[in-house]
Coordinates of C-alpha atoms (C1' of nucleotides) in Angstrom, one line a residue:
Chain A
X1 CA 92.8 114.9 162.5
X2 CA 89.9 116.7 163.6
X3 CA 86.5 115.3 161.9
X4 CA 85.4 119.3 161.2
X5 CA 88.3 119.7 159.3
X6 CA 88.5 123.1 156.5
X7 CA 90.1 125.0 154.8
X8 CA 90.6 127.3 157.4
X9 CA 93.4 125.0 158.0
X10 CA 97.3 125.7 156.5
X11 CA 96.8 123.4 153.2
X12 CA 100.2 122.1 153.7
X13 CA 99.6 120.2 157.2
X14 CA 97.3 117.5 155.1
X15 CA 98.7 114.9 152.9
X16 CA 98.0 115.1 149.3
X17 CA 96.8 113.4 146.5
X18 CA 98.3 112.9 142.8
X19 CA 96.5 114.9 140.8
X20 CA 96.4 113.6 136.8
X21 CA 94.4 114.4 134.1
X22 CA 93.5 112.1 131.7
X23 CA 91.7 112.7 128.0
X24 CA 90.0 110.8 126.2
X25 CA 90.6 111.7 122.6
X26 CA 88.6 110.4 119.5
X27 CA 88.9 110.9 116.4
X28 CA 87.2 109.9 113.0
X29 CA 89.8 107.3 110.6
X30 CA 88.5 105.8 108.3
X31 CA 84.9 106.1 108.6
X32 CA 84.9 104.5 112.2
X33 CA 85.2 106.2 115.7
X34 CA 88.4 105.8 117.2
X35 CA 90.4 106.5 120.7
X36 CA 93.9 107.4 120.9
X37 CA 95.4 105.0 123.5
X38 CA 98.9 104.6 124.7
X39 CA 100.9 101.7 126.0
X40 CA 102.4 101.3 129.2
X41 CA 105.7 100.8 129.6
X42 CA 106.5 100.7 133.1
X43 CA 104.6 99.3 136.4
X44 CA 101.7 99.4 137.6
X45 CA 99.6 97.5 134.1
X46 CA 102.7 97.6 132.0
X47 CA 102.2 96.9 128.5
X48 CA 98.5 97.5 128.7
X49 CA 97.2 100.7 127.4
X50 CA 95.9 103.7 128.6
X51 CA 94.5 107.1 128.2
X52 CA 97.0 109.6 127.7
X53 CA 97.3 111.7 131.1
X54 CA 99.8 113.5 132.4
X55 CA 100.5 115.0 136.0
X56 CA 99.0 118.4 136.6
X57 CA 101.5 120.9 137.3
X58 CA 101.5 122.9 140.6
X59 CA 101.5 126.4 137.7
X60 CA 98.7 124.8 135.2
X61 CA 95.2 125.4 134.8
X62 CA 93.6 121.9 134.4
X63 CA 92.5 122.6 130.7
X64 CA 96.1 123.5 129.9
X65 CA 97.2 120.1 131.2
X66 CA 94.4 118.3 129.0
X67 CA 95.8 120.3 126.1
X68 CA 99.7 119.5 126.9
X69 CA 98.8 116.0 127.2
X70 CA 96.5 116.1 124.1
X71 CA 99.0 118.4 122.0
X72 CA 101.9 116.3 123.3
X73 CA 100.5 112.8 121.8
X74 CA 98.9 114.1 118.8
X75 CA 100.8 117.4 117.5
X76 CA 97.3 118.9 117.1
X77 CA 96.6 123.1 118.8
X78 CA 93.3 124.4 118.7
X79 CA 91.1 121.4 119.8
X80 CA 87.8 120.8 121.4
X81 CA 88.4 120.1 124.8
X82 CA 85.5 119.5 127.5
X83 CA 85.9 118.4 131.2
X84 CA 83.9 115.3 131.7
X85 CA 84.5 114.4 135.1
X86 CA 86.9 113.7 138.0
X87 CA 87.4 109.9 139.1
X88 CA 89.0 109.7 142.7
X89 CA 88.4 106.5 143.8
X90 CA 90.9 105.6 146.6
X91 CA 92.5 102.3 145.0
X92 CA 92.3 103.6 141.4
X93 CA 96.0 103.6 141.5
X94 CA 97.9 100.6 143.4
X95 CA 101.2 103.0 143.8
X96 CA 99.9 105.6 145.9
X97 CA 96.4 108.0 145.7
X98 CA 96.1 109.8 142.4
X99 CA 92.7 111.6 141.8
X100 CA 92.1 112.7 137.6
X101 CA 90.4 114.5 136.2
X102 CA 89.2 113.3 132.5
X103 CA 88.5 115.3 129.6
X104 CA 87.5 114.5 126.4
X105 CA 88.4 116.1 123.3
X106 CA 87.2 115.6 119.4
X107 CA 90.0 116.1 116.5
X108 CA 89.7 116.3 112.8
X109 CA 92.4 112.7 112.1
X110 CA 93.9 115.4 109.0
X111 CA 95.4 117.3 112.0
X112 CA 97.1 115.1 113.7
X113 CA 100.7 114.9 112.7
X114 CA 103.1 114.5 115.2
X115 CA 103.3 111.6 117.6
X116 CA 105.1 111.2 120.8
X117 CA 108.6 110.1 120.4
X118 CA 109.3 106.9 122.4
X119 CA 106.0 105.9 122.9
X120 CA 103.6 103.4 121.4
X121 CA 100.4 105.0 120.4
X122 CA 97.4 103.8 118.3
X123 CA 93.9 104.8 117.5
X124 CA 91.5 101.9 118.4
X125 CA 88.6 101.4 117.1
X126 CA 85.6 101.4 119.9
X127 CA 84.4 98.3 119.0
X128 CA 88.1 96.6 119.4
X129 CA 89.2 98.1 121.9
X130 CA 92.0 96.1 124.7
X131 CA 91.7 95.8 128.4
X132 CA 92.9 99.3 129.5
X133 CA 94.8 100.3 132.7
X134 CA 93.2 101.6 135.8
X135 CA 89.9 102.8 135.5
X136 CA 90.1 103.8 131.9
X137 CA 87.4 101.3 130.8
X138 CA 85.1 103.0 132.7
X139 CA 86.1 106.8 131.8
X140 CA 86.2 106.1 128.2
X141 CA 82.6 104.2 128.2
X142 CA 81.4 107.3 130.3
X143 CA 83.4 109.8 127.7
X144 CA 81.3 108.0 125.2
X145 CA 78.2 107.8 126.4
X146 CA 78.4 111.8 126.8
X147 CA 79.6 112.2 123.4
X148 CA 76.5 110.5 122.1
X149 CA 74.4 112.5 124.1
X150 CA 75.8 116.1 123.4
X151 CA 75.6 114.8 119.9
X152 CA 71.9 114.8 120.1
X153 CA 71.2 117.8 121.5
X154 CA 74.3 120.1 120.4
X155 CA 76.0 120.3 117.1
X156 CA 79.6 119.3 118.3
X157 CA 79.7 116.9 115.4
X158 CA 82.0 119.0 113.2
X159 CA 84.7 119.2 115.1
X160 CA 85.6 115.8 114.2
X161 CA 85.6 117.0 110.7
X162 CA 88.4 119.3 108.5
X163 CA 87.4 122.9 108.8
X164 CA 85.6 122.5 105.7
X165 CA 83.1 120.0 105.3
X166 CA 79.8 118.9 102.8
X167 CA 76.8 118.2 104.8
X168 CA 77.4 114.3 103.5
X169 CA 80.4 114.1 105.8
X170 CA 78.6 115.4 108.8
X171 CA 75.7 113.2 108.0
X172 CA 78.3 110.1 108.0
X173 CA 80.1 111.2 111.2
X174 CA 77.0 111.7 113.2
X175 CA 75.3 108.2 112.2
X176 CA 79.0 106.6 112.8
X177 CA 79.0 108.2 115.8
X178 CA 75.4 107.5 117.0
X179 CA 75.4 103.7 115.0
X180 CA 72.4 104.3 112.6
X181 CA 71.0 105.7 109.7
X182 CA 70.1 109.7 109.7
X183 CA 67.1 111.2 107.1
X184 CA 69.0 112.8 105.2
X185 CA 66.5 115.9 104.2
X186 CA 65.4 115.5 108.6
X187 CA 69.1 115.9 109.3
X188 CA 70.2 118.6 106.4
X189 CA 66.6 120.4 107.9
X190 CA 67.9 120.1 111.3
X191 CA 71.5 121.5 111.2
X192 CA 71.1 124.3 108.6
X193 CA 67.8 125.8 111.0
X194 CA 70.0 125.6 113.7
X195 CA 72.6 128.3 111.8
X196 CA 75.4 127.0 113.0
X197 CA 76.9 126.6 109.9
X198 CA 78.0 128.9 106.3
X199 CA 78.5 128.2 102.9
X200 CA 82.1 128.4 101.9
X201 CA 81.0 129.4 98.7
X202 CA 83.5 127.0 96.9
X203 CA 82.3 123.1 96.3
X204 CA 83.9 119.7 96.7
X205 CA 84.7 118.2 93.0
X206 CA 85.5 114.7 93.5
X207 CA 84.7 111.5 92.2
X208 CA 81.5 110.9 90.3
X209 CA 78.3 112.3 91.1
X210 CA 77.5 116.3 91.5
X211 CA 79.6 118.4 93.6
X212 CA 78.8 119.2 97.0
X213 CA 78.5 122.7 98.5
X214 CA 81.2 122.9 101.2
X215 CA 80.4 124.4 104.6
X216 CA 82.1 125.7 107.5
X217 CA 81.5 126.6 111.2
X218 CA 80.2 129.5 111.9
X219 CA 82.5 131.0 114.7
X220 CA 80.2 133.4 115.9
X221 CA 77.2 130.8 116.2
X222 CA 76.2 129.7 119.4
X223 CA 76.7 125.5 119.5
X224 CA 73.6 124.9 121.3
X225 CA 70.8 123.2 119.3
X226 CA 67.3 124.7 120.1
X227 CA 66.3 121.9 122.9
X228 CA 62.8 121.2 124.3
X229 CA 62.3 122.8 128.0
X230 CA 60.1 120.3 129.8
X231 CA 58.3 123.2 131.8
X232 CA 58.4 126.0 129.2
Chain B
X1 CA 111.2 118.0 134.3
X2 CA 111.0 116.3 130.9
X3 CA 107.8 117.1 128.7
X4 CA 106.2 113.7 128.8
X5 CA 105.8 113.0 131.7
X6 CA 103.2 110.3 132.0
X7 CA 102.0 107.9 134.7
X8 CA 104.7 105.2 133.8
X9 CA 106.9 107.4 136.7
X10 CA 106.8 107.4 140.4
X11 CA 104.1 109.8 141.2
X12 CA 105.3 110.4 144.3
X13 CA 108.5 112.5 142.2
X14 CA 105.9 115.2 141.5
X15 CA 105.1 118.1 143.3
X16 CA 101.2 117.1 144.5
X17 CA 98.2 119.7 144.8
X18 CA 95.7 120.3 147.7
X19 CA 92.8 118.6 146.6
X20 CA 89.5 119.4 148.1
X21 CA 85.4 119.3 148.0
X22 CA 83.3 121.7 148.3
X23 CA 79.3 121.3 148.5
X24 CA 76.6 123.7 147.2
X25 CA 73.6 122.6 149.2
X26 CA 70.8 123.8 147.7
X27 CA 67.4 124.0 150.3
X28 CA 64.0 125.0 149.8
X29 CA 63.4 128.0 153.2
X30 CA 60.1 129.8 153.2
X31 CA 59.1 129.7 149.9
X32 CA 62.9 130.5 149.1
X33 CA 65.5 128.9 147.2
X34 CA 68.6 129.3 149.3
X35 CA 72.5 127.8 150.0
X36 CA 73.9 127.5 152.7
X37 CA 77.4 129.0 153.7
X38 CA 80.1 128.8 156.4
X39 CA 81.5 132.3 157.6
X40 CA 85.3 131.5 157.4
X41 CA 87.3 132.3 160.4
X42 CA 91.1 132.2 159.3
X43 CA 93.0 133.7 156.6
X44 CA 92.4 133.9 153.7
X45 CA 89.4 135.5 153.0
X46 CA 89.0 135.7 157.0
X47 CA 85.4 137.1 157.7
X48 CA 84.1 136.0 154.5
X49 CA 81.5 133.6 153.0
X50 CA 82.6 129.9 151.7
X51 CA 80.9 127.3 150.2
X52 CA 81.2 124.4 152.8
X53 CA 84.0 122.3 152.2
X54 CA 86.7 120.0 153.6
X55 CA 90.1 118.3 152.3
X56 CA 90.0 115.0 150.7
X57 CA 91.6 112.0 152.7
X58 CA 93.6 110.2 151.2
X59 CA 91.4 106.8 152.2
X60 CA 88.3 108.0 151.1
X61 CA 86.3 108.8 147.5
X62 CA 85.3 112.3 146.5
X63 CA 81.6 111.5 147.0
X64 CA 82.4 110.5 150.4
X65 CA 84.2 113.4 151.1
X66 CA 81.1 115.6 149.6
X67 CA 78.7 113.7 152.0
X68 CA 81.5 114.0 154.8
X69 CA 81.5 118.0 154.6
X70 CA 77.8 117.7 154.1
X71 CA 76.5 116.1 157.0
X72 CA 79.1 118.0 159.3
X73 CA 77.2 121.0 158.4
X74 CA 74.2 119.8 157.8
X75 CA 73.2 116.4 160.3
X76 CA 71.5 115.2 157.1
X77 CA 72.8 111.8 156.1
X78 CA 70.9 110.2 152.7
X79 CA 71.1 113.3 150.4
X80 CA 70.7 113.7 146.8
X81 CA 74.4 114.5 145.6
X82 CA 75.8 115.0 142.2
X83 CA 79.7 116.0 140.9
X84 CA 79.2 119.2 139.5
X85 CA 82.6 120.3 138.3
X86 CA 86.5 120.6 139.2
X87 CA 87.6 124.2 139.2
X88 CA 92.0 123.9 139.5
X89 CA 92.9 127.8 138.4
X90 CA 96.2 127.9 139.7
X91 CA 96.2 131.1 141.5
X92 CA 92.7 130.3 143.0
X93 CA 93.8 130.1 146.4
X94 CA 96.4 132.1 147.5
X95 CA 98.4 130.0 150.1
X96 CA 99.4 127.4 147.7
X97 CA 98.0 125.0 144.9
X98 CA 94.4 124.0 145.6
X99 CA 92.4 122.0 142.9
X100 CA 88.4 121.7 144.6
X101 CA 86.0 119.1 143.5
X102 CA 82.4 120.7 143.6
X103 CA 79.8 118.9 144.1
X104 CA 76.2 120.4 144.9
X105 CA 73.3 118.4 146.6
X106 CA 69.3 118.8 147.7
X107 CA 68.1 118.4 150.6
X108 CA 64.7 118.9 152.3
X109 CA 65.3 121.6 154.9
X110 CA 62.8 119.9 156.9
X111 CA 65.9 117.1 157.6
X112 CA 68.6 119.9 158.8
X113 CA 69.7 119.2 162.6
X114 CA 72.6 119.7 163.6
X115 CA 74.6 122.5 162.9
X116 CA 78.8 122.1 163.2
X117 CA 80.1 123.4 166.2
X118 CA 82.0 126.9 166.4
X119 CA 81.1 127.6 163.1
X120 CA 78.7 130.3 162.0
X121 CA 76.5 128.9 158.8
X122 CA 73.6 130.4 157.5
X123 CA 70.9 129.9 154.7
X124 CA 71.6 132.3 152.1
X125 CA 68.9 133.0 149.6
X126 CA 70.0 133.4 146.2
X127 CA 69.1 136.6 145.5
X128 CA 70.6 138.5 148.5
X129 CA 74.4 136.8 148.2
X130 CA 77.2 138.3 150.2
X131 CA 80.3 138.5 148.7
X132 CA 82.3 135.0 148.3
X133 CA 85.4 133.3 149.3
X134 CA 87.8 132.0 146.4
X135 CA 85.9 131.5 143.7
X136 CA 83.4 130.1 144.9
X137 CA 80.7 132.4 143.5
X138 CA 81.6 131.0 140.2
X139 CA 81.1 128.0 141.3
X140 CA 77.9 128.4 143.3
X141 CA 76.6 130.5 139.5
X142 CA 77.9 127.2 137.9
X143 CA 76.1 124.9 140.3
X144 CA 72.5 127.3 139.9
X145 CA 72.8 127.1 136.3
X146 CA 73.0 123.5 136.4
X147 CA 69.8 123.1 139.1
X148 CA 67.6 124.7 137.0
X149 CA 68.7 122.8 133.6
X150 CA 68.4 119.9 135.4
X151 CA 64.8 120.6 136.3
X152 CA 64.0 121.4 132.9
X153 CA 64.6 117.6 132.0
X154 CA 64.7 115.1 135.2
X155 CA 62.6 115.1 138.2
X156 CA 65.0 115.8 140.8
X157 CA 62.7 118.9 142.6
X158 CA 61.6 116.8 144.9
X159 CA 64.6 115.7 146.5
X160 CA 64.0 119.1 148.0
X161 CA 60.8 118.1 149.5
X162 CA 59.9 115.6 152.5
X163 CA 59.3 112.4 151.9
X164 CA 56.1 112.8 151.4
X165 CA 54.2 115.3 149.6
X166 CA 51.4 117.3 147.6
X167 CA 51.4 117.9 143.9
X168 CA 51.0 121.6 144.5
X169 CA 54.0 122.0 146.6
X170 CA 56.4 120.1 144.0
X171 CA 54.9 122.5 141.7
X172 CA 55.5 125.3 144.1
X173 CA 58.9 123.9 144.5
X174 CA 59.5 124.1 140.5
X175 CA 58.4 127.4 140.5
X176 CA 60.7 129.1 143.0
X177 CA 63.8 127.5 141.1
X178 CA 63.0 128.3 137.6
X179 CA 61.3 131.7 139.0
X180 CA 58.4 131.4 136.8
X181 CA 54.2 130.3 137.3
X182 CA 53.4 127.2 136.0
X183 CA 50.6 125.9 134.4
X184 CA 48.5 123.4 137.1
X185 CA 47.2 120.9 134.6
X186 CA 50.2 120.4 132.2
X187 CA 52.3 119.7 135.4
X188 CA 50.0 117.7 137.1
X189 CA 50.4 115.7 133.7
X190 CA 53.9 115.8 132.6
X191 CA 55.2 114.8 136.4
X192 CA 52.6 111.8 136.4
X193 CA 52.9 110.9 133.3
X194 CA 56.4 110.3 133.8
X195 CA 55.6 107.6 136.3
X196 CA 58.0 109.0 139.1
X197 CA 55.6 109.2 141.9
X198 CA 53.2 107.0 143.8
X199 CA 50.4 107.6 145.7
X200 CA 50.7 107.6 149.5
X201 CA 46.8 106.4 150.0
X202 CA 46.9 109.5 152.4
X203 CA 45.9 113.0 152.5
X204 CA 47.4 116.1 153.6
X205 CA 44.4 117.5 155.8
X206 CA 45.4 121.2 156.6
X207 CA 44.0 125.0 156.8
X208 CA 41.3 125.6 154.5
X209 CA 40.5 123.8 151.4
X210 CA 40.0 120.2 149.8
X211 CA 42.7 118.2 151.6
X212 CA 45.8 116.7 149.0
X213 CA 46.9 113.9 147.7
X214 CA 50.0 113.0 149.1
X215 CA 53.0 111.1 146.8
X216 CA 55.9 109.5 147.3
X217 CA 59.0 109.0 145.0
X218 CA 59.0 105.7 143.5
X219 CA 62.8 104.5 144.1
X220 CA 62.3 102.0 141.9
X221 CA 61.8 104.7 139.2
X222 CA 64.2 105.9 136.6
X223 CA 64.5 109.6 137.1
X224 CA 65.4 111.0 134.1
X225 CA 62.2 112.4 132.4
X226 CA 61.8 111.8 128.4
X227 CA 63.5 114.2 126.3
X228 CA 63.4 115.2 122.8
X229 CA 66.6 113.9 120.8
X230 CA 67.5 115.9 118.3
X231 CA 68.4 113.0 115.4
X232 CA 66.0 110.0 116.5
Chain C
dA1 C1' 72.8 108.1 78.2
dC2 C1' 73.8 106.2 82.4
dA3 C1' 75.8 106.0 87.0
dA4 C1' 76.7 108.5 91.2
dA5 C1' 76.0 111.6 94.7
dA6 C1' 73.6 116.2 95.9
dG7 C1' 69.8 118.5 96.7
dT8 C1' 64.8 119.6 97.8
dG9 C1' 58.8 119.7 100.2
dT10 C1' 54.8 117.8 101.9
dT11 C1' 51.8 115.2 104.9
dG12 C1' 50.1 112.7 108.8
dG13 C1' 50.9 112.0 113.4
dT14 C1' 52.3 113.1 118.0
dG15 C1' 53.2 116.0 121.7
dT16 C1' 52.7 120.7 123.7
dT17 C1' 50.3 124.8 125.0
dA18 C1' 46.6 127.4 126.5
dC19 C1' 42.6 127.7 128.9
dA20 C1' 37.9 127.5 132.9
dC21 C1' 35.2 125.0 135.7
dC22 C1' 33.7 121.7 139.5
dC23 C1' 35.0 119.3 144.0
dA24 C1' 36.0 118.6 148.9
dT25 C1' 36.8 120.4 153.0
dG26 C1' 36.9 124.2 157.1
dT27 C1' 34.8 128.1 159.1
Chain D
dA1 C1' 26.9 129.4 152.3
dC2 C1' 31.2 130.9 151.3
dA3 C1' 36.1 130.9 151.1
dT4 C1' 40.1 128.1 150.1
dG5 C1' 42.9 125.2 147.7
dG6 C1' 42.5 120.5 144.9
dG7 C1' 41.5 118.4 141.0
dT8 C1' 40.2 117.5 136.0
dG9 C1' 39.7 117.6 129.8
dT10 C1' 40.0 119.5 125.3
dA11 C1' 41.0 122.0 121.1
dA12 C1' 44.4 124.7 118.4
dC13 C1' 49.0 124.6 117.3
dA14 C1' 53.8 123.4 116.6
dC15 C1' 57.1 120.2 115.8
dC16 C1' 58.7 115.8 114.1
dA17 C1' 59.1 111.5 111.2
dA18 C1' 58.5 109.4 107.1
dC19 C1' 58.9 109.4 102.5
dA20 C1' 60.6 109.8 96.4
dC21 C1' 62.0 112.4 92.9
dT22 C1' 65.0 116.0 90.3
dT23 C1' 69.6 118.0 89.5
dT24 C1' 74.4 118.1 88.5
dT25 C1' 78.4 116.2 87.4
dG26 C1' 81.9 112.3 85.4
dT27 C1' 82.4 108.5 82.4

DNA sequence: ACAAAAGTGTTGGTGTTACACCCATGT
DNA sequence: ACATGGGTGTAACACCAACACTTTTGT
């Protein structure tokens, strides 16, 4: 094989690579951050668990794979899906070379009705989780790490959340999220300036204390939370 | 093909993609931030610009095969590199299946050598583009749009630099990228400040005025720059 | 009337921006 | 001595962090 190798080459002469994509999905239940894993069932790491991944398709986009796997294992459509970053390490697989890509995705845990027949799923809790197949460790500790960080600078937060929401919820998913307490009149300051956000109009009776106003996502509102430029 | 498929079968049963990398490498040329291109020679897109780029072996990692297709074209060997993103869109090549891995890297033109042999490759600046290959002007808008965020936050400018250098050139450096003047003091103090450069104990003695300071990167340094978070 | 949760402003501090002059060298 | 680029400090401003009480409802 010639070392200056392109692709001005016929594709089909070189040997190719499995290509998978795996998500990493989490979710909100009850008031902790979970991960949807699923257990293995055949060789290689049988009975350990996994993310949920399929094979890419030779006529799928690579989002539409992330969906189909997402939508297969957890019944849920219209989800927020990002690309987080391809892991290709030659011996990731013992079978043969499989490069994925990973995505992560956030889903309200109300949406989710349908799981996979024939398979063993659960929702694990990040601080419990089990010794996971492959490389998954390290792409869920990296899908975390980039959750946190969008968290902080983007509003992504809601999507976690049922389409309508008090600003007590989002408060509670962020500091779950982020492990630690949030100013409440900071973080209420914060998110309503950045107008990402609109009053339903109608407000959450339930259990003791005053009703909250219920809000919603503004569709039209760009997610991006006003950062600091470090050369403005 | 049942709907489920998962990892727990032979991957080998699937039909496989062409995987491969391609590199935006990113140079600073007379006062110019530029990319540099190979002029492709075989169908498709025969005559055409291409981001540099090569098929991944099946023994070796993606970042390998980004420094692989870097050096071939480049001669430079220690480079700043970074995953960018993987762009899979089924049709996007039109021989067959092709998912590319971009990355996009720095380096200091002053380090180019060797150029591959039998290929044409030139520098292209950024505002005079020809019209690319595939779609690998997304990918090169996509990799540009990424450069200048990343300015905005970490210290990466002077991977684009010698080893060795003045203050006023990283800050010309800065300027050409984000395309804007900057103000002398409050980057002098911001990129010191941040405790990412050292003092050579040399000085750049050359043409007219007061002769430089000349710094070094610290590589002991973390190069991520303070930034604001947004729920502290 | 009391318990429970929602809602609301102000102040001090910290970091950021804007801005102008002196210094060291070569010619 | 003058032209050229290097180097330095400060004051106004904007943003952020910390903090406590009132309001609305259910019981």
């Amino acid at each position: 094989m010639p070392d200056n190798l392109s692709e001005n080459y016929d594709p089909s002469l070189f040997e190719r690579p499995s290509v998978t994509v795996d998500v990493v999905i989490f979710s909100l239940v009850a008031d902790d951050l979970r991960v949807l894993l699923v257990k293995r069932e055949a060789p290689p790491f049988a009975g350990m668990w996994a993310l949920p991944g399929t094979f890419v398709r030779l006529d799928e986009s690579l989002g539409d794979t992330a969906v189909r796997a997402l939508t297969n294992k957890t019944g849920v459509r219209d989800v927020y899906t990002e690309q987080l970053y391809t892991f290709g390490r030659p011996d990731r697989d013992p079978r043969t070379r499989v490069i994925t890509v990973a995505y992560f995705a956030l889903i309200p845990y109300d949406s989710v009705v349908q799981q996979a027949e024939g398979e063993t799923t659960e929702w694990f809790s990040l601080s419990q989780l089990p010794d996971l197949a492959f490389d998954h460790a390290e792409i869920l500790a990296y899908a975390l790490t980039r959750l946190r960080y969008k968290l902080e600078y983007t509003a992504v937060g809601f999507q976690l959340l049922p389409d309508v929401f008090t600003l007590s919820e989002l408060q509670k998913a962020y500091e779950i999220i982020l492990d630690e307490k949030l100013d409440k009149r900071n973080f209420r300051r914060k998110i309503l300036t950045a107008d990402i956000l609109e009053e339903t109009g109608e407000k959450k009776k339930e259990g003791e204390g005053r009703p909250a106003k219920l809000y919603r996502y503004r569709k039209d509102a760009i997610a991006e939370v006003k950062t600091r430029r470090l050369f403005p």
